[in-house]
Amino acid sequence: MISSSNTEAREFARAAFLGLSDHPRWLPCRYLYDAEGSRLFERITETPEYYLTRTELSLLDGSTDAIAQITGDATLVELGAGSARKTERILSAYTHGYGAARYVPVDVSGDALAATTSALAGRYPTLAVRGVHGSYESVFPLLPSLSPLVLLFLGSTIGNLNQTEADVFWSNVRCALSPDDFMLLGVDLVKDAATIDRAYNDAAGWSAAFTKNIFARMNRELGSKIDLGGIDHEAAYRPEWQRVEIFARMTRRQEVHLAPLGRTITLEPGERVMTEISRKFELADLRDYLHLFEMETLQTFSDPAQSYALLLLRPRQS
Ligand code: AVI
């Protein structure tokens, strides 16, 4: 019998093989988030350079009561369990407003899910939490049975999807939402390149550690034997693409073993592997794009510098 962890390792190995044999080379960013990756990402969010989380938290502070009033009592379904800090602000507004709240965190990382669930259990006695361990896509079929709901997609994680993935995502969202549902979307906005570059190259080195962790994870789970000291983190904002591109650059020759497949891929010094993109948005373009998917923007909350925004969305009523 093939155990599910064997199946997961084969899937990871296949994804790594396909991405690393492509031109240019890449790895799917979902593999950045094992327990260690989630821990490293939390450290990034605490750095002075990473303005996204702090700005989003302060926007949530100023808007969640109003949002809870607009949506009414609803089940909160969160794509990407996120940090308990962020979720607590939202849960507080719903538990204060409606006495009890229902929360469904969805995450590919079982560890992140368990951490969020246990952090919340003690603090909110009237909260019913039901975690879903899986990809975002896995929760779409469940959404009609959870309506009325507010779908939370925070942290500008939407920016980690490329245009094609985003198009599929929004089609799925639109099909899964019922007329009484809402969605709260957090997005990082286009701004000067230097501010963005700093956020993805923090001085303490958490961003670099996060990028390298995908290779450390390959060592742990796929027996890859990659020399982590032979990898540099490279992240830069490309204004013409309105996105940050994050790469691992090899500083020495690497033989990458993928034990579950019995294959090896050679990476030469100087070769780069793209591990992630992080798209930044213009509000007017984004609202227009969402309109194509019949998602109407009811309200936008942004900081005075228009650095970041929360959009309260609703399926367009026909
Ligand atoms: C999760 N996501 C929104 C982060 C971002 O800003 O794109 C991931 C990240 N990668 C490196 N730093 C942050």
mmCIF file of C-alpha atoms and ligand atoms in Angstrom:
data_model
loop_
_atom_site.group_PDB
_atom_site.id
_atom_site.type_symbol
_atom_site.label_atom_id
_atom_site.label_comp_id
_atom_site.label_asym_id
_atom_site.label_seq_id
_atom_site.Cartn_x
_atom_site.Cartn_y
_atom_site.Cartn_z
ATOM 1 C CA MET A 1 0.000 0.000 0.000
ATOM 2 C CA ILE A 2 1.265 3.513 -0.782
ATOM 3 C CA SER A 3 0.969 5.735 2.297
ATOM 4 C CA SER A 4 -0.341 9.252 1.788
ATOM 5 C CA SER A 5 3.034 10.726 2.785
ATOM 6 C CA ASN A 6 4.662 8.656 0.010
ATOM 7 C CA THR A 7 2.075 9.972 -2.393
ATOM 8 C CA GLU A 8 2.738 13.543 -1.218
ATOM 9 C CA ALA A 9 6.504 13.073 -1.601
ATOM 10 C CA ARG A 10 6.027 11.742 -5.158
ATOM 11 C CA GLU A 11 3.779 14.685 -6.013
ATOM 12 C CA PHE A 12 6.330 17.134 -4.608
ATOM 13 C CA ALA A 13 9.145 15.354 -6.474
ATOM 14 C CA ARG A 14 7.167 15.422 -9.737
ATOM 15 C CA ALA A 15 6.367 19.139 -9.330
ATOM 16 C CA ALA A 16 10.039 19.856 -8.542
ATOM 17 C CA PHE A 17 11.212 17.792 -11.525
ATOM 18 C CA LEU A 18 8.821 19.498 -13.948
ATOM 19 C CA GLY A 19 9.665 22.995 -12.687
ATOM 20 C CA LEU A 20 13.418 22.433 -12.526
ATOM 21 C CA SER A 21 13.506 20.958 -16.058
ATOM 22 C CA ASP A 22 11.529 23.906 -17.473
ATOM 23 C CA HIS A 23 13.095 27.017 -19.053
ATOM 24 C CA PRO A 24 13.458 29.222 -17.100
ATOM 25 C CA ARG A 25 13.563 26.955 -14.064
ATOM 26 C CA TRP A 26 10.995 27.384 -11.291
ATOM 27 C CA LEU A 27 9.389 25.701 -8.287
ATOM 28 C CA PRO A 28 5.714 25.971 -7.286
ATOM 29 C CA CYS A 29 5.465 28.514 -4.466
ATOM 30 C CA ARG A 30 2.996 26.409 -2.458
ATOM 31 C CA TYR A 31 5.937 24.218 -1.419
ATOM 32 C CA LEU A 32 7.467 27.186 0.446
ATOM 33 C CA TYR A 33 4.931 26.624 3.234
ATOM 34 C CA ASP A 34 5.818 23.602 5.338
ATOM 35 C CA ALA A 35 5.959 24.148 9.136
ATOM 36 C CA GLU A 36 9.392 25.764 8.866
ATOM 37 C CA GLY A 37 8.358 27.906 5.878
ATOM 38 C CA SER A 38 5.251 29.140 7.726
ATOM 39 C CA ARG A 39 7.433 29.993 10.743
ATOM 40 C CA LEU A 40 9.919 31.887 8.553
ATOM 41 C CA PHE A 41 7.123 33.748 6.791
ATOM 42 C CA GLU A 42 5.791 34.886 10.195
ATOM 43 C CA ARG A 43 9.273 36.288 10.941
ATOM 44 C CA ILE A 44 9.209 38.191 7.620
ATOM 45 C CA THR A 45 5.877 39.779 8.577
ATOM 46 C CA GLU A 46 7.486 41.114 11.779
ATOM 47 C CA THR A 47 10.427 42.838 10.034
ATOM 48 C CA PRO A 48 10.411 46.648 9.797
ATOM 49 C CA GLU A 49 10.802 46.406 6.004
ATOM 50 C CA TYR A 50 7.725 44.217 5.369
ATOM 51 C CA TYR A 51 5.056 46.940 5.471
ATOM 52 C CA LEU A 52 2.256 44.709 4.105
ATOM 53 C CA THR A 53 1.140 42.942 7.313
ATOM 54 C CA ARG A 54 1.392 46.017 9.550
ATOM 55 C CA THR A 55 -0.564 48.135 7.107
ATOM 56 C CA GLU A 56 -3.212 45.471 6.663
ATOM 57 C CA LEU A 57 -3.558 45.060 10.444
ATOM 58 C CA SER A 58 -4.107 48.779 10.927
ATOM 59 C CA LEU A 59 -6.659 48.838 8.089
ATOM 60 C CA LEU A 60 -8.461 45.897 9.732
ATOM 61 C CA ASP A 61 -8.460 47.784 13.060
ATOM 62 C CA GLY A 62 -10.284 50.662 11.421
ATOM 63 C CA SER A 63 -12.710 48.687 9.281
ATOM 64 C CA THR A 64 -13.785 45.326 10.735
ATOM 65 C CA ASP A 65 -16.695 46.697 12.807
ATOM 66 C CA ALA A 66 -18.084 48.449 9.726
ATOM 67 C CA ILE A 67 -17.507 45.333 7.621
ATOM 68 C CA ALA A 68 -19.305 43.113 10.161
ATOM 69 C CA GLN A 69 -22.246 45.505 10.076
ATOM 70 C CA ILE A 70 -22.439 45.464 6.287
ATOM 71 C CA THR A 71 -22.199 41.670 5.950
ATOM 72 C CA GLY A 72 -24.386 40.758 8.945
ATOM 73 C CA ASP A 73 -23.847 37.502 10.825
ATOM 74 C CA ALA A 74 -21.931 35.143 8.540
ATOM 75 C CA THR A 75 -19.506 32.224 8.590
ATOM 76 C CA LEU A 76 -15.931 33.428 8.118
ATOM 77 C CA VAL A 77 -14.008 31.265 5.660
ATOM 78 C CA GLU A 78 -10.321 32.161 5.411
ATOM 79 C CA LEU A 79 -8.132 31.063 2.492
ATOM 80 C CA GLY A 80 -4.626 30.586 3.965
ATOM 81 C CA ALA A 81 -4.994 30.321 7.736
ATOM 82 C CA GLY A 82 -2.794 33.407 8.160
ATOM 83 C CA SER A 83 -1.581 34.670 11.459
ATOM 84 C CA ALA A 84 -3.839 34.481 14.502
ATOM 85 C CA ARG A 85 -3.089 38.222 15.008
ATOM 86 C CA LYS A 86 -4.911 39.108 11.817
ATOM 87 C CA THR A 87 -7.746 36.684 12.267
ATOM 88 C CA GLU A 88 -8.383 37.795 15.858
ATOM 89 C CA ARG A 89 -9.264 41.322 14.783
ATOM 90 C CA ILE A 90 -11.935 39.994 12.479
ATOM 91 C CA LEU A 91 -13.248 37.374 14.884
ATOM 92 C CA SER A 92 -13.525 39.993 17.647
ATOM 93 C CA ALA A 93 -15.763 42.151 15.454
ATOM 94 C CA TYR A 94 -18.067 39.218 14.650
ATOM 95 C CA THR A 95 -18.181 37.765 18.187
ATOM 96 C CA HIS A 96 -18.895 41.228 19.661
ATOM 97 C CA GLY A 97 -21.454 42.002 17.027
ATOM 98 C CA TYR A 98 -23.248 38.658 16.882
ATOM 99 C CA GLY A 99 -22.374 36.793 20.111
ATOM 100 C CA ALA A 100 -21.013 33.684 18.429
ATOM 101 C CA ALA A 101 -18.960 33.198 15.292
ATOM 102 C CA ARG A 102 -18.169 30.376 12.905
ATOM 103 C CA TYR A 103 -14.672 30.246 11.445
ATOM 104 C CA VAL A 104 -13.380 27.921 8.720
ATOM 105 C CA PRO A 105 -9.630 28.329 8.130
ATOM 106 C CA VAL A 106 -8.315 26.661 4.949
ATOM 107 C CA ASP A 107 -4.597 25.950 4.611
ATOM 108 C CA VAL A 108 -2.185 23.647 2.773
ATOM 109 C CA SER A 109 -0.035 23.557 5.904
ATOM 110 C CA GLY A 110 -1.519 21.228 8.521
ATOM 111 C CA ASP A 111 0.884 22.723 11.075
ATOM 112 C CA ALA A 112 -0.209 26.310 10.410
ATOM 113 C CA LEU A 113 -3.828 25.191 10.622
ATOM 114 C CA ALA A 114 -3.315 23.416 13.948
ATOM 115 C CA ALA A 115 -1.448 26.444 15.368
ATOM 116 C CA THR A 116 -4.207 28.873 14.341
ATOM 117 C CA THR A 117 -6.981 26.626 15.626
ATOM 118 C CA SER A 118 -5.387 26.058 19.034
ATOM 119 C CA ALA A 119 -4.438 29.754 19.421
ATOM 120 C CA LEU A 120 -8.085 30.703 18.915
ATOM 121 C CA ALA A 121 -9.795 27.941 20.882
ATOM 122 C CA GLY A 122 -8.989 29.323 24.351
ATOM 123 C CA ARG A 123 -9.633 32.945 23.483
ATOM 124 C CA TYR A 124 -13.073 32.684 21.907
ATOM 125 C CA PRO A 125 -15.357 30.334 23.852
ATOM 126 C CA THR A 126 -18.304 31.110 21.557
ATOM 127 C CA LEU A 127 -16.306 30.440 18.402
ATOM 128 C CA ALA A 128 -16.912 27.284 16.361
ATOM 129 C CA VAL A 129 -13.763 26.466 14.346
ATOM 130 C CA ARG A 130 -13.667 23.836 11.613
ATOM 131 C CA GLY A 131 -10.339 23.753 9.776
ATOM 132 C CA VAL A 132 -10.002 22.475 6.198
ATOM 133 C CA HIS A 133 -6.578 21.057 5.347
ATOM 134 C CA GLY A 134 -6.146 21.515 1.629
ATOM 135 C CA SER A 135 -5.678 23.859 -1.298
ATOM 136 C CA TYR A 136 -7.980 26.830 -1.942
ATOM 137 C CA GLU A 137 -9.609 24.871 -4.749
ATOM 138 C CA SER A 138 -10.554 22.082 -2.349
ATOM 139 C CA VAL A 139 -12.856 24.402 -0.388
ATOM 140 C CA PHE A 140 -14.827 25.864 -3.294
ATOM 141 C CA PRO A 141 -17.309 22.950 -3.470
ATOM 142 C CA LEU A 142 -18.021 23.410 0.269
ATOM 143 C CA LEU A 143 -18.854 27.115 0.058
ATOM 144 C CA PRO A 144 -22.544 26.870 -0.912
ATOM 145 C CA SER A 145 -23.223 24.820 2.238
ATOM 146 C CA LEU A 146 -21.483 27.472 4.416
ATOM 147 C CA SER A 147 -23.468 30.432 3.061
ATOM 148 C CA PRO A 148 -24.080 33.149 4.212
ATOM 149 C CA LEU A 149 -20.331 33.633 4.453
ATOM 150 C CA VAL A 150 -17.505 36.109 4.178
ATOM 151 C CA LEU A 151 -14.590 34.693 2.225
ATOM 152 C CA LEU A 152 -11.363 36.175 3.614
ATOM 153 C CA PHE A 153 -8.351 36.312 1.310
ATOM 154 C CA LEU A 154 -5.878 38.559 3.078
ATOM 155 C CA GLY A 155 -2.167 39.332 3.099
ATOM 156 C CA SER A 156 -2.076 40.014 -0.673
ATOM 157 C CA THR A 157 -1.695 36.283 -1.254
ATOM 158 C CA ILE A 158 -3.658 36.850 -4.478
ATOM 159 C CA GLY A 159 -0.412 38.484 -5.693
ATOM 160 C CA ASN A 160 1.365 35.127 -5.569
ATOM 161 C CA LEU A 161 -0.858 33.817 -8.391
ATOM 162 C CA ASN A 162 0.135 34.571 -11.968
ATOM 163 C CA GLN A 163 -2.450 36.040 -14.329
ATOM 164 C CA THR A 164 -3.653 32.640 -15.606
ATOM 165 C CA GLU A 165 -3.934 31.174 -12.100
ATOM 166 C CA ALA A 166 -5.742 34.315 -10.932
ATOM 167 C CA ASP A 167 -8.259 34.094 -13.804
ATOM 168 C CA VAL A 168 -9.103 30.507 -12.810
ATOM 169 C CA PHE A 169 -9.254 31.496 -9.136
ATOM 170 C CA TRP A 170 -11.755 34.318 -9.741
ATOM 171 C CA SER A 171 -13.950 32.167 -12.001
ATOM 172 C CA ASN A 172 -14.081 29.569 -9.217
ATOM 173 C CA VAL A 173 -14.818 32.173 -6.559
ATOM 174 C CA ARG A 174 -17.645 33.654 -8.595
ATOM 175 C CA CYS A 175 -19.192 30.200 -9.189
ATOM 176 C CA ALA A 176 -18.868 29.189 -5.517
ATOM 177 C CA LEU A 177 -20.308 32.333 -3.925
ATOM 178 C CA SER A 178 -24.037 32.685 -3.301
ATOM 179 C CA PRO A 179 -25.849 36.029 -3.697
ATOM 180 C CA ASP A 180 -25.760 36.752 0.078
ATOM 181 C CA ASP A 181 -22.017 36.113 0.421
ATOM 182 C CA PHE A 182 -19.185 38.621 0.625
ATOM 183 C CA MET A 183 -15.455 38.535 0.144
ATOM 184 C CA LEU A 184 -12.757 40.561 1.902
ATOM 185 C CA LEU A 185 -9.604 40.848 -0.192
ATOM 186 C CA GLY A 186 -6.256 42.328 0.970
ATOM 187 C CA VAL A 187 -3.978 43.651 -1.781
ATOM 188 C CA ASP A 188 -0.593 45.316 -1.932
ATOM 189 C CA LEU A 189 -0.606 48.330 -4.250
ATOM 190 C CA VAL A 190 1.926 49.548 -6.820
ATOM 191 C CA LYS A 191 4.413 51.939 -5.251
ATOM 192 C CA ASP A 192 8.064 53.004 -5.539
ATOM 193 C CA ALA A 193 10.406 50.131 -6.317
ATOM 194 C CA ALA A 194 12.804 50.845 -3.429
ATOM 195 C CA THR A 195 10.092 50.329 -0.761
ATOM 196 C CA ILE A 196 9.009 47.057 -2.354
ATOM 197 C CA ASP A 197 12.585 45.830 -2.836
ATOM 198 C CA ARG A 198 13.354 46.416 0.845
ATOM 199 C CA ALA A 199 10.290 44.403 1.910
ATOM 200 C CA TYR A 200 11.583 41.339 0.031
ATOM 201 C CA ASN A 201 15.235 41.738 1.082
ATOM 202 C CA ASP A 202 15.040 42.389 4.843
ATOM 203 C CA ALA A 203 18.320 43.136 6.583
ATOM 204 C CA ALA A 204 17.853 40.334 9.144
ATOM 205 C CA GLY A 205 17.812 37.749 6.345
ATOM 206 C CA TRP A 206 14.395 36.128 6.948
ATOM 207 C CA SER A 207 13.409 36.569 3.298
ATOM 208 C CA ALA A 208 16.588 34.775 2.205
ATOM 209 C CA ALA A 209 15.968 31.984 4.728
ATOM 210 C CA PHE A 210 12.382 31.646 3.455
ATOM 211 C CA THR A 211 13.544 31.230 -0.163
ATOM 212 C CA LYS A 212 16.227 28.714 0.825
ATOM 213 C CA ASN A 213 13.740 26.725 2.893
ATOM 214 C CA ILE A 214 12.113 25.260 -0.217
ATOM 215 C CA PHE A 215 15.481 23.605 -0.982
ATOM 216 C CA ALA A 216 15.931 22.609 2.668
ATOM 217 C CA ARG A 217 12.491 21.023 2.437
ATOM 218 C CA MET A 218 13.587 19.116 -0.687
ATOM 219 C CA ASN A 219 16.573 17.834 1.310
ATOM 220 C CA ARG A 220 14.256 16.760 4.146
ATOM 221 C CA GLU A 221 11.483 15.208 2.088
ATOM 222 C CA LEU A 222 13.056 14.251 -1.245
ATOM 223 C CA GLY A 223 16.634 13.400 -0.208
ATOM 224 C CA SER A 224 17.889 16.125 -2.568
ATOM 225 C CA LYS A 225 21.328 16.730 -0.978
ATOM 226 C CA ILE A 226 21.397 20.391 -2.022
ATOM 227 C CA ASP A 227 24.162 22.536 -0.537
ATOM 228 C CA LEU A 228 22.157 25.418 0.960
ATOM 229 C CA GLY A 229 25.352 27.451 1.321
ATOM 230 C CA GLY A 230 25.551 27.413 -2.485
ATOM 231 C CA ILE A 231 22.287 29.325 -2.926
ATOM 232 C CA ASP A 232 21.700 33.106 -2.901
ATOM 233 C CA HIS A 233 18.300 34.781 -2.517
ATOM 234 C CA GLU A 234 17.489 37.364 -5.232
ATOM 235 C CA ALA A 235 14.351 39.464 -5.132
ATOM 236 C CA ALA A 236 13.589 42.556 -7.199
ATOM 237 C CA TYR A 237 10.519 44.544 -8.212
ATOM 238 C CA ARG A 238 9.957 44.675 -11.998
ATOM 239 C CA PRO A 239 7.857 47.820 -12.569
ATOM 240 C CA GLU A 240 6.952 46.818 -16.141
ATOM 241 C CA TRP A 241 5.404 43.584 -14.806
ATOM 242 C CA GLN A 242 4.138 45.193 -11.596
ATOM 243 C CA ARG A 243 5.537 42.280 -9.675
ATOM 244 C CA VAL A 244 8.394 41.164 -7.466
ATOM 245 C CA GLU A 245 10.291 38.202 -8.868
ATOM 246 C CA ILE A 246 12.051 35.987 -6.367
ATOM 247 C CA PHE A 247 14.813 33.607 -7.382
ATOM 248 C CA ALA A 248 17.343 31.254 -5.853
ATOM 249 C CA ARG A 249 20.688 31.729 -7.636
ATOM 250 C CA MET A 250 23.146 28.828 -7.536
ATOM 251 C CA THR A 251 26.641 29.916 -6.591
ATOM 252 C CA ARG A 252 28.058 26.448 -7.240
ATOM 253 C CA ARG A 253 27.141 23.348 -9.242
ATOM 254 C CA GLN A 254 24.317 21.415 -7.588
ATOM 255 C CA GLU A 255 23.189 17.858 -8.241
ATOM 256 C CA VAL A 256 19.566 17.830 -7.126
ATOM 257 C CA HIS A 257 18.397 14.301 -6.309
ATOM 258 C CA LEU A 258 14.695 13.552 -6.364
ATOM 259 C CA ALA A 259 14.683 10.227 -4.528
ATOM 260 C CA PRO A 260 10.978 9.365 -4.976
ATOM 261 C CA LEU A 261 11.502 9.531 -8.782
ATOM 262 C CA GLY A 262 15.061 8.185 -8.866
ATOM 263 C CA ARG A 263 16.112 11.236 -10.936
ATOM 264 C CA THR A 264 18.787 13.908 -10.636
ATOM 265 C CA ILE A 265 18.868 17.403 -12.148
ATOM 266 C CA THR A 266 22.072 19.418 -12.461
ATOM 267 C CA LEU A 267 22.024 23.153 -11.798
ATOM 268 C CA GLU A 268 25.086 25.095 -12.958
ATOM 269 C CA PRO A 269 26.678 28.040 -11.104
ATOM 270 C CA GLY A 270 24.792 31.255 -11.934
ATOM 271 C CA GLU A 271 21.575 29.450 -12.840
ATOM 272 C CA ARG A 272 18.420 30.809 -11.230
ATOM 273 C CA VAL A 273 15.278 29.043 -10.050
ATOM 274 C CA MET A 274 12.166 31.207 -9.683
ATOM 275 C CA THR A 275 10.463 30.393 -6.375
ATOM 276 C CA GLU A 276 7.759 33.065 -6.272
ATOM 277 C CA ILE A 277 6.179 36.128 -7.809
ATOM 278 C CA SER A 278 4.376 38.790 -5.813
ATOM 279 C CA ARG A 279 2.150 41.000 -7.943
ATOM 280 C CA LYS A 280 1.246 44.546 -6.950
ATOM 281 C CA PHE A 281 -2.012 46.174 -8.003
ATOM 282 C CA GLU A 282 -3.483 49.489 -9.203
ATOM 283 C CA LEU A 283 -6.888 49.914 -7.536
ATOM 284 C CA ALA A 284 -8.767 51.085 -10.630
ATOM 285 C CA ASP A 285 -7.392 48.238 -12.782
ATOM 286 C CA LEU A 286 -8.156 45.683 -10.079
ATOM 287 C CA ARG A 287 -11.771 46.817 -9.630
ATOM 288 C CA ASP A 288 -12.196 46.706 -13.385
ATOM 289 C CA TYR A 289 -10.672 43.211 -13.573
ATOM 290 C CA LEU A 290 -12.917 41.938 -10.763
ATOM 291 C CA HIS A 291 -15.925 43.402 -12.548
ATOM 292 C CA LEU A 292 -15.177 41.041 -15.464
ATOM 293 C CA PHE A 293 -15.716 38.165 -13.023
ATOM 294 C CA GLU A 294 -18.959 39.748 -11.812
ATOM 295 C CA MET A 295 -17.463 40.743 -8.488
ATOM 296 C CA GLU A 296 -18.542 44.189 -7.395
ATOM 297 C CA THR A 297 -16.394 46.312 -5.054
ATOM 298 C CA LEU A 298 -18.715 47.615 -2.314
ATOM 299 C CA GLN A 299 -16.083 49.443 -0.319
ATOM 300 C CA THR A 300 -12.330 50.055 -0.392
ATOM 301 C CA PHE A 301 -10.293 50.748 2.759
ATOM 302 C CA SER A 302 -6.807 52.133 2.173
ATOM 303 C CA ASP A 303 -4.098 53.976 4.107
ATOM 304 C CA PRO A 304 -3.353 57.658 3.380
ATOM 305 C CA ALA A 305 -0.293 56.712 1.294
ATOM 306 C CA GLN A 306 -2.428 54.230 -0.711
ATOM 307 C CA SER A 307 0.157 51.605 0.021
ATOM 308 C CA TYR A 308 -2.252 48.740 0.649
ATOM 309 C CA ALA A 309 -5.994 48.146 0.367
ATOM 310 C CA LEU A 310 -8.818 46.010 1.691
ATOM 311 C CA LEU A 311 -11.664 45.504 -0.757
ATOM 312 C CA LEU A 312 -15.085 44.370 0.372
ATOM 313 C CA LEU A 313 -16.543 42.496 -2.589
ATOM 314 C CA ARG A 314 -19.866 40.945 -3.410
ATOM 315 C CA PRO A 315 -21.086 38.854 -6.330
ATOM 316 C CA ARG A 316 -22.858 41.204 -8.753
ATOM 317 C CA GLN A 317 -26.589 40.780 -8.306
ATOM 318 C CA SER A 318 -28.328 40.089 -11.605
HETATM 319 C C1 AVI B 1 2.259 35.302 1.270
HETATM 320 N N1 AVI B 1 2.639 36.381 0.328
HETATM 321 C C2 AVI B 1 1.578 37.359 0.211
HETATM 322 C C3 AVI B 1 3.962 36.952 0.567
HETATM 323 C C4 AVI B 1 4.208 38.117 -0.430
HETATM 324 O O1 AVI B 1 4.495 39.221 0.037
HETATM 325 O O2 AVI B 1 4.079 37.906 -1.625
HETATM 326 C C5 AVI B 1 5.043 35.910 0.417
HETATM 327 C C6 AVI B 1 6.438 36.444 0.603
HETATM 328 N N2 AVI B 1 7.481 35.989 0.016
HETATM 329 C C7 AVI B 1 8.554 36.622 0.407
HETATM 330 N N3 AVI B 1 8.199 37.547 1.242
HETATM 331 C C8 AVI B 1 6.863 37.461 1.400
#
